[in-house]
Each structure stands twice: as C-alpha cells, then as structure tokens.
CSV table of C-alpha atoms in Angstrom, one decimal:
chain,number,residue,atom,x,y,z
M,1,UNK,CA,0.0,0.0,0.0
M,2,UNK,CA,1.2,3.5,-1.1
M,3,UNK,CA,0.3,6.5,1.1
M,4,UNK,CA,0.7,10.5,0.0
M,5,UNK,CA,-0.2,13.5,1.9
M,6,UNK,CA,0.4,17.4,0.7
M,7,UNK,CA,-1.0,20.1,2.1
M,8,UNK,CA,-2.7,23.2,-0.4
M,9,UNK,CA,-2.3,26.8,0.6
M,10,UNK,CA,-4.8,29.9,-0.4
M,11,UNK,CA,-4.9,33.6,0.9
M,12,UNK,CA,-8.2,34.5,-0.9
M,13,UNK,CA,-8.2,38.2,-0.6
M,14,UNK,CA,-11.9,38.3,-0.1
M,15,UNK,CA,-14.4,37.0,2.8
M,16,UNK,CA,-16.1,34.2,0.5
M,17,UNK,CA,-14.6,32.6,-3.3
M,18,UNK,CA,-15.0,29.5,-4.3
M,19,UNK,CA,-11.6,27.7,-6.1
M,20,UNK,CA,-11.2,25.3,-8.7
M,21,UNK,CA,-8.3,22.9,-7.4
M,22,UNK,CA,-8.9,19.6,-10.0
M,23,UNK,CA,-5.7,20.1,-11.6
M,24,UNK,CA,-3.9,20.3,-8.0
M,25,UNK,CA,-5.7,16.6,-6.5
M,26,UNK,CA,-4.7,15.5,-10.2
M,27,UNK,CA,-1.1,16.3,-9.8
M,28,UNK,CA,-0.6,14.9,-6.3
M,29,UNK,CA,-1.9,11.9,-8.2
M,30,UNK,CA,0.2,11.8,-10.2
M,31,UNK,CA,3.1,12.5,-8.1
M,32,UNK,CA,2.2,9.8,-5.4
M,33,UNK,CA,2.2,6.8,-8.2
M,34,UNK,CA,-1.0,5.9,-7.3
M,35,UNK,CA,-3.4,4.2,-9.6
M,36,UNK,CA,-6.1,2.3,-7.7
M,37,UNK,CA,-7.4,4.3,-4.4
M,38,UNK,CA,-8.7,6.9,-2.9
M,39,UNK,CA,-7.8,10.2,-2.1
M,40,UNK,CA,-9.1,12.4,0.8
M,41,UNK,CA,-9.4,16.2,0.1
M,42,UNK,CA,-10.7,18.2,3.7
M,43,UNK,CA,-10.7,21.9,4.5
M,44,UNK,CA,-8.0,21.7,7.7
M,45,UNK,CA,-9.8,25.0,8.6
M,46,UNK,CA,-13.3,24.9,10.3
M,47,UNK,CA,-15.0,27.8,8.3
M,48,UNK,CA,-13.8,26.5,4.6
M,49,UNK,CA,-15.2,23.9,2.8
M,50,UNK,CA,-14.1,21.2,0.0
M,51,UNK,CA,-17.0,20.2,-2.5
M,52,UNK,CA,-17.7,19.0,-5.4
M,53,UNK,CA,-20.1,20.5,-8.2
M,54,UNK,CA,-19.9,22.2,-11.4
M,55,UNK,CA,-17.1,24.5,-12.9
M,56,UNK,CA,-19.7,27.7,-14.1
M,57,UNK,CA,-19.7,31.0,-12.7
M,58,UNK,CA,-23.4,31.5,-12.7
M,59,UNK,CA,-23.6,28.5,-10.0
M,60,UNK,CA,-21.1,29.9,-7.7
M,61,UNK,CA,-22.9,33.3,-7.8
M,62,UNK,CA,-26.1,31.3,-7.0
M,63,UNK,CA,-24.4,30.1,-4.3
M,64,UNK,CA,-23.4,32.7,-2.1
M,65,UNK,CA,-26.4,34.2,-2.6
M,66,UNK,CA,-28.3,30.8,-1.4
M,67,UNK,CA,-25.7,30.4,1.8
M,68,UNK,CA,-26.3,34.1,2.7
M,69,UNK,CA,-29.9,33.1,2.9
M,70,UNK,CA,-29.5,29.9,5.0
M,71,UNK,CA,-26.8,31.2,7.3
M,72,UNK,CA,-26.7,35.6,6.7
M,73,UNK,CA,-23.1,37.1,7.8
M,74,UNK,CA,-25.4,39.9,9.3
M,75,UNK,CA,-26.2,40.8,11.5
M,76,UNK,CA,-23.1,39.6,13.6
M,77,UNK,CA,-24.6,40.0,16.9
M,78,UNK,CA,-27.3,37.0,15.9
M,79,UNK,CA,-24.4,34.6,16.7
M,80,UNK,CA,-23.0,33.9,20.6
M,81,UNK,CA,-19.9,32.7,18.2
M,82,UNK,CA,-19.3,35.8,17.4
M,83,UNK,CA,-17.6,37.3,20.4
M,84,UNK,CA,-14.7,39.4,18.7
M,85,UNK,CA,-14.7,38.0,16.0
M,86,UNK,CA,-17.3,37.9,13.0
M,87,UNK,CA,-17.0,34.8,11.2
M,88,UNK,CA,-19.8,32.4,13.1
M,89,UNK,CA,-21.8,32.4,10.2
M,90,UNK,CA,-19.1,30.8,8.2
M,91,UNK,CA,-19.1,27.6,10.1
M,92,UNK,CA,-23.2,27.5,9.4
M,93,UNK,CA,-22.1,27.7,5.5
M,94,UNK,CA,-19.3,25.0,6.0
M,95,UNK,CA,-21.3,22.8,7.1
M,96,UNK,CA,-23.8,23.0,4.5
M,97,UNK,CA,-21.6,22.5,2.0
M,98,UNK,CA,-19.0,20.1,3.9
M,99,UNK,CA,-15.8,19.9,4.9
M,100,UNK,CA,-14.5,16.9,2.6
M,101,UNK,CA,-14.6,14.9,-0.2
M,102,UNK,CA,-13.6,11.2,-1.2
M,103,UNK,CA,-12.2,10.8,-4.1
M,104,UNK,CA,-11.8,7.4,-6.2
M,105,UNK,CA,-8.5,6.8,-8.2
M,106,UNK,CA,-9.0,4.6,-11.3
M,107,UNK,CA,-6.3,4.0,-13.7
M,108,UNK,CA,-4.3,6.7,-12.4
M,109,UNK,CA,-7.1,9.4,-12.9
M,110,UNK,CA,-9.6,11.2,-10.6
M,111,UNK,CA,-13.1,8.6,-11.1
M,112,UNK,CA,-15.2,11.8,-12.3
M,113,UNK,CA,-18.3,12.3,-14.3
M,114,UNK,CA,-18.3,14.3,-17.3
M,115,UNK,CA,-19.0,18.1,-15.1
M,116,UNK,CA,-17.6,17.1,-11.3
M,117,UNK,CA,-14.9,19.4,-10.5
M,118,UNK,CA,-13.4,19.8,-7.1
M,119,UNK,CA,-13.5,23.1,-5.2
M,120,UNK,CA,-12.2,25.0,-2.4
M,121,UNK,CA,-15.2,27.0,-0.3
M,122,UNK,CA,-13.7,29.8,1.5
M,123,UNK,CA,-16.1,31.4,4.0
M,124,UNK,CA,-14.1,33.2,6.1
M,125,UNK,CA,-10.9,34.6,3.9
M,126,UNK,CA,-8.3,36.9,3.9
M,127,UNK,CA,-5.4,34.9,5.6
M,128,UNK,CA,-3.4,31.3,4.7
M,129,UNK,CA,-5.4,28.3,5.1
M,130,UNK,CA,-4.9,25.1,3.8
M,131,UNK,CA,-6.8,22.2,2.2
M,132,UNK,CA,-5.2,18.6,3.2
M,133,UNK,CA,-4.8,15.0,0.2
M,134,UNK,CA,-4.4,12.6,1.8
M,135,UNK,CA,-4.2,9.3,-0.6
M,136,UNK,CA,-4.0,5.7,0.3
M,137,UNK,CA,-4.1,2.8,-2.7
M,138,UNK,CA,-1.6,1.1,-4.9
I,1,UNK,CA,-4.7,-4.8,-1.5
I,2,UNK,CA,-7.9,-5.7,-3.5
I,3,UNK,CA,-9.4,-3.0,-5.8
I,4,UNK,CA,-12.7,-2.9,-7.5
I,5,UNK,CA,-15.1,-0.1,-9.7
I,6,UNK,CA,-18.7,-0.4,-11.0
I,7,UNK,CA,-20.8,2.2,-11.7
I,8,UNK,CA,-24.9,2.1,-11.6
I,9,UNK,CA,-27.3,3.1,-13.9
I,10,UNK,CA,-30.4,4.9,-13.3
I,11,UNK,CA,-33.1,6.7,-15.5
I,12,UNK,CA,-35.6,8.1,-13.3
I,13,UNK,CA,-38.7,9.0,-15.0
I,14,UNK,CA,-39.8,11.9,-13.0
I,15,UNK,CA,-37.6,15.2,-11.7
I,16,UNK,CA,-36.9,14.0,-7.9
I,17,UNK,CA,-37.4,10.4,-6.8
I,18,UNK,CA,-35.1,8.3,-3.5
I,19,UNK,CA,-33.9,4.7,-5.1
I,20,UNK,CA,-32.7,2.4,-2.6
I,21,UNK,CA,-29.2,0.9,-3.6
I,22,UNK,CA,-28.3,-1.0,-0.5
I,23,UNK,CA,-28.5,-4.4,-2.1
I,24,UNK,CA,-26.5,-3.5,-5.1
I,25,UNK,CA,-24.0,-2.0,-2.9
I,26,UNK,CA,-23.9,-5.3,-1.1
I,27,UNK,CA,-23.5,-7.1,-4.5
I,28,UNK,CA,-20.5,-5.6,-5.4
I,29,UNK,CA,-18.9,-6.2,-2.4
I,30,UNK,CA,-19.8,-9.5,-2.8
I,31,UNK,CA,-18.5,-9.3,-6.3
I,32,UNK,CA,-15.3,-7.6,-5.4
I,33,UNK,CA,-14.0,-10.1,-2.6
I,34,UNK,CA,-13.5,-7.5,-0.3
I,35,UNK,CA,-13.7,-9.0,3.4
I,36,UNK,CA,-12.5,-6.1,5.0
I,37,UNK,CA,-12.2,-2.3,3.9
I,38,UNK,CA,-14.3,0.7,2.5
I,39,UNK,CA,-16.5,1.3,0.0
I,40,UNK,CA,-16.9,4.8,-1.5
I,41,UNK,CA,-20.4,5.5,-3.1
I,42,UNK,CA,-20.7,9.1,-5.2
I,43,UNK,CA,-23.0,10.4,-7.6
I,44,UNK,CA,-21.6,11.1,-10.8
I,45,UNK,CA,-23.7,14.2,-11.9
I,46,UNK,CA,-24.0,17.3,-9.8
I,47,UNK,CA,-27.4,17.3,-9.5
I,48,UNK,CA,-27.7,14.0,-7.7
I,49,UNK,CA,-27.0,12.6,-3.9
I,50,UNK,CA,-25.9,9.5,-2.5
I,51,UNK,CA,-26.9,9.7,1.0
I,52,UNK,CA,-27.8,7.2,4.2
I,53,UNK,CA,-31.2,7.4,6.0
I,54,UNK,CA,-34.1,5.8,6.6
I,55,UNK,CA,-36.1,3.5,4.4
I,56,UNK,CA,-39.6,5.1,4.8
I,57,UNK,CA,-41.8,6.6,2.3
I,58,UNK,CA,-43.0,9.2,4.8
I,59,UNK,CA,-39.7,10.1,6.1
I,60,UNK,CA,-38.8,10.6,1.8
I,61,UNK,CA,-42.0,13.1,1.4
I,62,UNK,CA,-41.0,14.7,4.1
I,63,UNK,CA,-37.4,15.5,2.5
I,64,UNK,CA,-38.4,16.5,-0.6
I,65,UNK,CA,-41.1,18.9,0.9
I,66,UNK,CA,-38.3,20.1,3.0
I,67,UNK,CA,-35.3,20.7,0.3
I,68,UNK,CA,-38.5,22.4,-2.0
I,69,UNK,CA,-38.4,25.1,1.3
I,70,UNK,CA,-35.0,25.2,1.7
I,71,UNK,CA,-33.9,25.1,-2.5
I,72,UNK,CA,-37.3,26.0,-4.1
I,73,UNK,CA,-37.4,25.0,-7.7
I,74,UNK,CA,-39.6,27.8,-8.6
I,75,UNK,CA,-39.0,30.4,-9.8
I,76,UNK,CA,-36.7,29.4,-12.1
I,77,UNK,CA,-35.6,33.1,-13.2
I,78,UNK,CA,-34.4,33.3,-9.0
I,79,UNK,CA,-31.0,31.4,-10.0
I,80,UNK,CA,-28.6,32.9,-12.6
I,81,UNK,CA,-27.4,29.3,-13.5
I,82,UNK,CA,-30.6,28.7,-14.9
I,83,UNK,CA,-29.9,29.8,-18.2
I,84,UNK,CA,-30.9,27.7,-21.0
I,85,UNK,CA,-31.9,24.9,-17.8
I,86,UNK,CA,-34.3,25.0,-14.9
I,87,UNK,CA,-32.0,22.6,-12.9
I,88,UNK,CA,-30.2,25.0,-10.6
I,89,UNK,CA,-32.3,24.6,-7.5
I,90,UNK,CA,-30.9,20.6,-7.7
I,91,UNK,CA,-27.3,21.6,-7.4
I,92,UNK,CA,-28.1,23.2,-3.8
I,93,UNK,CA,-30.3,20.1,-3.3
I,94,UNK,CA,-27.5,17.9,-3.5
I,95,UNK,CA,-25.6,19.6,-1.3
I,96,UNK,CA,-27.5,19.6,1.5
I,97,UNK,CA,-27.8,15.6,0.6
I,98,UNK,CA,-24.6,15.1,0.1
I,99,UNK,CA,-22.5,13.7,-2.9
I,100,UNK,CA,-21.4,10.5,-1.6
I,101,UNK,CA,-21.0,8.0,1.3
I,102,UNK,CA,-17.8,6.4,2.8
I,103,UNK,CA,-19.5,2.6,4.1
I,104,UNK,CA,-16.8,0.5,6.3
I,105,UNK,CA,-17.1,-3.1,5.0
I,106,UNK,CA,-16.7,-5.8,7.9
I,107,UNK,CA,-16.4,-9.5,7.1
I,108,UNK,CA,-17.9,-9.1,3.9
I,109,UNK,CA,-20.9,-6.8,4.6
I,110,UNK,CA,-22.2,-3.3,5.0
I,111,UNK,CA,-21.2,-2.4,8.0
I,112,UNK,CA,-24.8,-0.7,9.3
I,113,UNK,CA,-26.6,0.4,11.7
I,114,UNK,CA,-30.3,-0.9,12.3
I,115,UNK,CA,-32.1,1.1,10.2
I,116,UNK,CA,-29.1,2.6,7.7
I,117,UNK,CA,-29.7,2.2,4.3
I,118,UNK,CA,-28.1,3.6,1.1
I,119,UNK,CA,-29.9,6.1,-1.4
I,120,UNK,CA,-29.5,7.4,-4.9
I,121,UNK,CA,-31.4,10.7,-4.4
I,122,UNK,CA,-32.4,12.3,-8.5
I,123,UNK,CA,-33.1,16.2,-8.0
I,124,UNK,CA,-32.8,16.8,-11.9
I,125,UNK,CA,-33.9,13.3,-13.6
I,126,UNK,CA,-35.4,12.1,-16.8
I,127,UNK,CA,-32.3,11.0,-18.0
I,128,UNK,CA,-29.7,8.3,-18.1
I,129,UNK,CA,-27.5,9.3,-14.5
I,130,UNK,CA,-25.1,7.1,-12.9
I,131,UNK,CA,-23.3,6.1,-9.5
I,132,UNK,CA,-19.7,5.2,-8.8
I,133,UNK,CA,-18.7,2.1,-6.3
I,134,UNK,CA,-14.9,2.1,-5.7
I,135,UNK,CA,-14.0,-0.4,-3.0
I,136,UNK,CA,-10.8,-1.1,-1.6
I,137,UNK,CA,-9.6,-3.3,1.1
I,138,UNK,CA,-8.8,-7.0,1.3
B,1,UNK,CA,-3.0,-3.7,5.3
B,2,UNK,CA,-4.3,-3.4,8.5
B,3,UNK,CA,-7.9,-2.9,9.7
B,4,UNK,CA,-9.8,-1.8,12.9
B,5,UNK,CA,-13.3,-1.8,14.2
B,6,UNK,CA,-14.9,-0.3,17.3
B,7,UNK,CA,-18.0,1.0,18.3
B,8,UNK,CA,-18.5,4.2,20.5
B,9,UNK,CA,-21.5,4.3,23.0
B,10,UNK,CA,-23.6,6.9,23.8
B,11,UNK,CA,-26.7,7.3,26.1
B,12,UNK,CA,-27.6,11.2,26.0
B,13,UNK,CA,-29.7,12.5,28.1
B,14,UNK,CA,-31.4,15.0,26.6
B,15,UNK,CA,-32.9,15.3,23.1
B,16,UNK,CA,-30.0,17.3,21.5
B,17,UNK,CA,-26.2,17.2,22.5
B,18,UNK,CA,-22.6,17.7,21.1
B,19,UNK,CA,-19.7,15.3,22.3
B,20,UNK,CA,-16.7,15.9,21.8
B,21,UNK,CA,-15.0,12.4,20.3
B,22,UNK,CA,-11.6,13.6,19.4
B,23,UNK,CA,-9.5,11.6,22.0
B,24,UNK,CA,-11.7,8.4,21.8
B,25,UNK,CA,-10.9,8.6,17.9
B,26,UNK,CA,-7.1,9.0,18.8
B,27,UNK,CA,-7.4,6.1,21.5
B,28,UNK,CA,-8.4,3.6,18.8
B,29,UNK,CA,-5.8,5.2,16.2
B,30,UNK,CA,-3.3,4.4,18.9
B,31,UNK,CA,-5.1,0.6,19.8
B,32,UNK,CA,-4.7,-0.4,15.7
B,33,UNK,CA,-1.2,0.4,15.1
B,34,UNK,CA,-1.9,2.2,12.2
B,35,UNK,CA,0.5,4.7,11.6
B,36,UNK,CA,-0.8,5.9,7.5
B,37,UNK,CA,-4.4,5.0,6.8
B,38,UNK,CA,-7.7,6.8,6.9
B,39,UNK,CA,-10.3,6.5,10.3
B,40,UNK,CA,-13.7,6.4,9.0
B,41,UNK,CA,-16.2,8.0,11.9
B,42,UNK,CA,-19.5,7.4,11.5
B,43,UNK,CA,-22.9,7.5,13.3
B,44,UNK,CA,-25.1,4.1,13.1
B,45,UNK,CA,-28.0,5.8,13.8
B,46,UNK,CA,-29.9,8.1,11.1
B,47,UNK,CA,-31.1,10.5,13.6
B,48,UNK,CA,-27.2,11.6,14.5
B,49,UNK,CA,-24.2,13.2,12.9
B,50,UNK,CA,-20.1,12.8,12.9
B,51,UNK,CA,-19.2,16.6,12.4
B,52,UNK,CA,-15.7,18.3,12.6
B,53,UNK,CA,-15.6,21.6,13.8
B,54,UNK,CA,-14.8,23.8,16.7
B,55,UNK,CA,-15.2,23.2,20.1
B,56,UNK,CA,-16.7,26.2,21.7
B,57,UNK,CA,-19.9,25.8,23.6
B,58,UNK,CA,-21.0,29.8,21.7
B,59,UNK,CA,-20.8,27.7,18.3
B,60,UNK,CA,-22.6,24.3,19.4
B,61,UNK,CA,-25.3,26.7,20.9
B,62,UNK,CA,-25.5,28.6,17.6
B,63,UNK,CA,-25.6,25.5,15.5
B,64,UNK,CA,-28.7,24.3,18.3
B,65,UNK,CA,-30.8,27.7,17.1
B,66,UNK,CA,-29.6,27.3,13.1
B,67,UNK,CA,-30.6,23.7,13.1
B,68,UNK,CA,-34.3,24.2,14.8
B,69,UNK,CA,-35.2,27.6,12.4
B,70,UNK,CA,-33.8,25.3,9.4
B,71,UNK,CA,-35.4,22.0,10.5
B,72,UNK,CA,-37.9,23.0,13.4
B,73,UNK,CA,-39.0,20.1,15.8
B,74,UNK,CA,-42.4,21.7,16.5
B,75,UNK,CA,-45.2,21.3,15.0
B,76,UNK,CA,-44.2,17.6,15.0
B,77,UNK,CA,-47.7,17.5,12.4
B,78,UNK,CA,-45.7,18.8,9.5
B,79,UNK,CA,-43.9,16.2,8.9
B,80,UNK,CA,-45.3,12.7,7.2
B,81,UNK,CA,-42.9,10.5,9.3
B,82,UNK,CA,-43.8,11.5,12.3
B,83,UNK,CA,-46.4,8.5,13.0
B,84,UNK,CA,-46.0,7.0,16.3
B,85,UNK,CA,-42.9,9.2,16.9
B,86,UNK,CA,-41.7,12.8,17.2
B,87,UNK,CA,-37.7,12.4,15.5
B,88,UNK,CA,-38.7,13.5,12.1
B,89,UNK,CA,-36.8,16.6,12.1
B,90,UNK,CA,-33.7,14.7,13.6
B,91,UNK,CA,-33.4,13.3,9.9
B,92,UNK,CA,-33.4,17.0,8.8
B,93,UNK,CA,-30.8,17.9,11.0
B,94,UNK,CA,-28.7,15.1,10.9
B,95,UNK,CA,-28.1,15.4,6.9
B,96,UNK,CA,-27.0,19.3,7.1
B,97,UNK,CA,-24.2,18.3,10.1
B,98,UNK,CA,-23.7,14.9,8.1
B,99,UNK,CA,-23.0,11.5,8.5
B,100,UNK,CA,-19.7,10.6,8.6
B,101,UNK,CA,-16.2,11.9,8.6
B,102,UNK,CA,-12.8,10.6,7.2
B,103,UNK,CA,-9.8,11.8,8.8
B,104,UNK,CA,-6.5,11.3,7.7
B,105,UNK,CA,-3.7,9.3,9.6
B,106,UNK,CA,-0.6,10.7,9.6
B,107,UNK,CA,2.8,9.4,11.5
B,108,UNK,CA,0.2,7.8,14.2
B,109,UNK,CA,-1.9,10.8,14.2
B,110,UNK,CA,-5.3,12.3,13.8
B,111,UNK,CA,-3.7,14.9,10.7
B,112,UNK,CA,-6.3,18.0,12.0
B,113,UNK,CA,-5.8,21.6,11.5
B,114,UNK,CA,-5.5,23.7,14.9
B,115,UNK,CA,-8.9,24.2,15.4
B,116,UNK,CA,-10.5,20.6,14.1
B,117,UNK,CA,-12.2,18.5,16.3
B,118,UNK,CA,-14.4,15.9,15.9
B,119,UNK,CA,-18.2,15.7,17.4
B,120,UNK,CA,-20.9,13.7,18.0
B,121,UNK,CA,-24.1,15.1,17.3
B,122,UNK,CA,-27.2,13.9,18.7
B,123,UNK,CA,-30.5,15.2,17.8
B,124,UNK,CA,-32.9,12.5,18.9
B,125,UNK,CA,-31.2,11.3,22.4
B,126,UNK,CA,-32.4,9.7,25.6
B,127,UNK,CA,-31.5,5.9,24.6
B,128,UNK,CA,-28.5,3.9,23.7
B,129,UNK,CA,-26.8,4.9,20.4
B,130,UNK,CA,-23.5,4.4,18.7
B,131,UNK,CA,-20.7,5.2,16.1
B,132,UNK,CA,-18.8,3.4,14.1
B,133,UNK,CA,-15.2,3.8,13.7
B,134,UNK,CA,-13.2,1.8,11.1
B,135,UNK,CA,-9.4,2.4,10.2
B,136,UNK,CA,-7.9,0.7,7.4
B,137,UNK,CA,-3.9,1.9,6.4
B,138,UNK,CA,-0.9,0.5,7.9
C-alpha cells in the first residue's frame, strides 16, 4: 500500500470565493504513483469547505447568494460565536456544503463524471489556510 | 490490497425520486472479494445525492417537501445558473444531501446500523444518471 | 494492510447534545497500530451526525438555534414520518451536520488543523446509540 499526503495553501483576498483545485488533486496523483485508491481532500480550517459540483460562474454566484440566505453574515450579533470576531456564520455555511470529499482513483485518474470538479469553499478569507490530500491505494 | 469499480445506472422518469441501492451496494462487495475495507459511493452528476437514511416513504415526502423550502425549484428566473436549464435549484439540493457516502465493509458486509440504508437521491432526472462504487480493502 | 473496528457508545440524556469524540478517535488510532491510513467515523443511527468543527460551547449553541429555524421540531404534524414518533426533524438535521467523517492518519496521528475536532451530534437522544469507527492503512 502507497500513502501520499500534501498540504494546499490559499490567501483568498476576499471573505467568500470559491476555487477550482482539479488540476492540483490531479497532480498529487500523479506524483504519489498511485493508480487504484482513494484520495481524501478536507478543509484543515473549520470555516472553509471542500465540495464538489460544477465549474460555471453563474452556479457559484447562486451560491453565495443561497448560503447568505440559510446562514446571513449579518447581522453579527445573531451569533453567541461571534464574540470578537465575526465569522460564526461561516461555520453554518461550511457545514452546508461540507468539509470533505472522497475521491476514487481509477487507472491513475480522478473517477469523475463528465461536469464534477473539485473546489475550495472559502467562508471566512483573507489569511493562509490550507486544504489537506491525503491518498491511500496502490 | 484488492481493488474494485462499478458504476450504476439509473433513469428516473420523473424530476426528484429516492432509489434504494443498499443491495446493489452489497452485490458488489460480494463481487469484489472484499472482506474487510471501504467502499466509497458518489454520484456522478452534480445534480444527484448519495446519502444514508431511513427506508420510509413518509420520512422521503418529508425531504423532498423540506429541500422544496430550503432550494425551491420555482422560480426558475431566482437562479442565474438557470440559463438555457431549470435545474439550478438541484445543485443546492445535492448539497445539502450530500454527494457520496464512505460505508466500512466488515467481514464481507455493509457495515450498518439498524435502520441505515443507502440512497440514490435524483433532484434533476429524466435521463440516463449514474453512481460510482470504488472499493478497496482486502 | 491493517484494519480496525470499534463502536462508540452513547446514552444522551437529553434530546439534543454535542460530544466531543476527538481523543476516543485518537485512542483507537493508537489501539490499531496504524500509523498511515484513513479512520472512518461514523454515526449508526440516522437520527445523529459525525461533524468536525470547533469546540466552543458559543458555536454548538449557535448550530442548536440554526438547526431548529432550518429544521424545526415543533409542530411535530408537519412532517409525514412522524407516526407514532416525534424524531422526524432529527433526519433533517442530521443530513445538514452529516453522517460521517474521514480523517487522515498521519505518523500515528489524527492529521487536524488547529482548530478541528471531531463531534458527536445527537438530535434525537435519551436511549443507547452508537458510532462506528473503522481504520484501514498501515
């Protein structure tokens, strides 16, 4: 059994974006000679998520606007969280759209369908966080 | 370290619908050997859930009632990824649904509680969808 | 490979609860030997959740309040599954806090950012439950 871990780093200069990082889980793929597994991608932050969905800017604009419904930044003082700080409405969001994703490795190559591509969720930017692979396989 | 892939066919006939795949999911387990291990099941399409709940035909009215509150389908115009489709309100169904389950496999079954059992949820059907089953173990 | 079972047991008190499960989750890590693997955590029960996230009682109240305007207990007459019981919302909340989790194992380790932990979350309580914990890696 092989084993590969990296860790991902963002500074996303804005509260919320979401990130495309396909090509990245591909590469640590690649680079830990793994063909038949799986491969772990998590959020090692509690207010950032790791999902899966489709690549199209009209979806992700959709989205913040459905997440600020379901869990609204303001205002602030709704939250006992927030106690100075301003972020508790970014661990309601996280958890709505998860902290991690399994992977399966086929033939050396992410197992997707024809429009799954993995993102990074930040809800709570503007300082270095990281997104963990973990991959276990042969 | 044994491997092993199948994927699932489905072609709902109506938008939404809750398929119960726990005995396929047991038949490639069966198939694959696999005493011991994991089995990952995921959607393939974005608009589509693999999830664990009950097996009860209230308790699945009662969901889709509930993600039509939380996601509404209508109207249509309300989501700018709606353009050209009318689907966009099934991309935040999934994700409160989920993508996939990670099952453990011990001594050759699904490793379940009492009343856990293993959906394909369609939020977007009325055409050919499929699931993915990677198991690995030995 | 290695593998590892083991069952956690609960008996909350009250309808609703967090635990926190980290170091029981690190006590089996240690108990298999498993140094590079994935730990899979997960509830057996559909009415309960494995969720990582902070551990501050501010947040767990916070999620208590989101969780009950999202998926409100009373009147226990809107939901269909309710026959005989009062839990159907617990199969609401459970789905947005999740199922399961799967952790990475690294050099003997739970491989968490600072502020991960990992929590049982109970929404329908007052009798025996359990979680599942399965570690396969070596």
């Amino acid at each position: 059994m092989k084993t590969y871990r990296k860790e991902l780093w963002f500074e996303i200069p804005t509260r919320r974006a979401f990130v495309n990082i396909t090509s990245d889980i591909q590469d640590c793929i690649n680079e830990s000679g793994v063909t038949e597994g799986l491969v772990l991608v998590n959020a090692m932050h509690i207010t950032a998520s790791v999902f899966i969905n489709d690549n199209e800017s009209g979806l992700h604009h959709d989205y913040d606007i459905w997440l600020e419904k379901l869990a609204p930044h303001e205002p602030v003082s709704q939250y006992r969280h927030n106690v100075g700080e301003d972020n508790a409405d970014a661990h309601m969001k996280r958890q709505i759209m998860g902290r991690e994703s399994v992977v399966a490795i086929t033939q050396g190559k992410l197992d997707f369908g024809t429009w799954e591509q993995i993102f990074y969720g930040e809800f709570d930017g503007r300082r270095k966080k990281r997104v963990l692979v973990k991959i276990i396989g042969e």
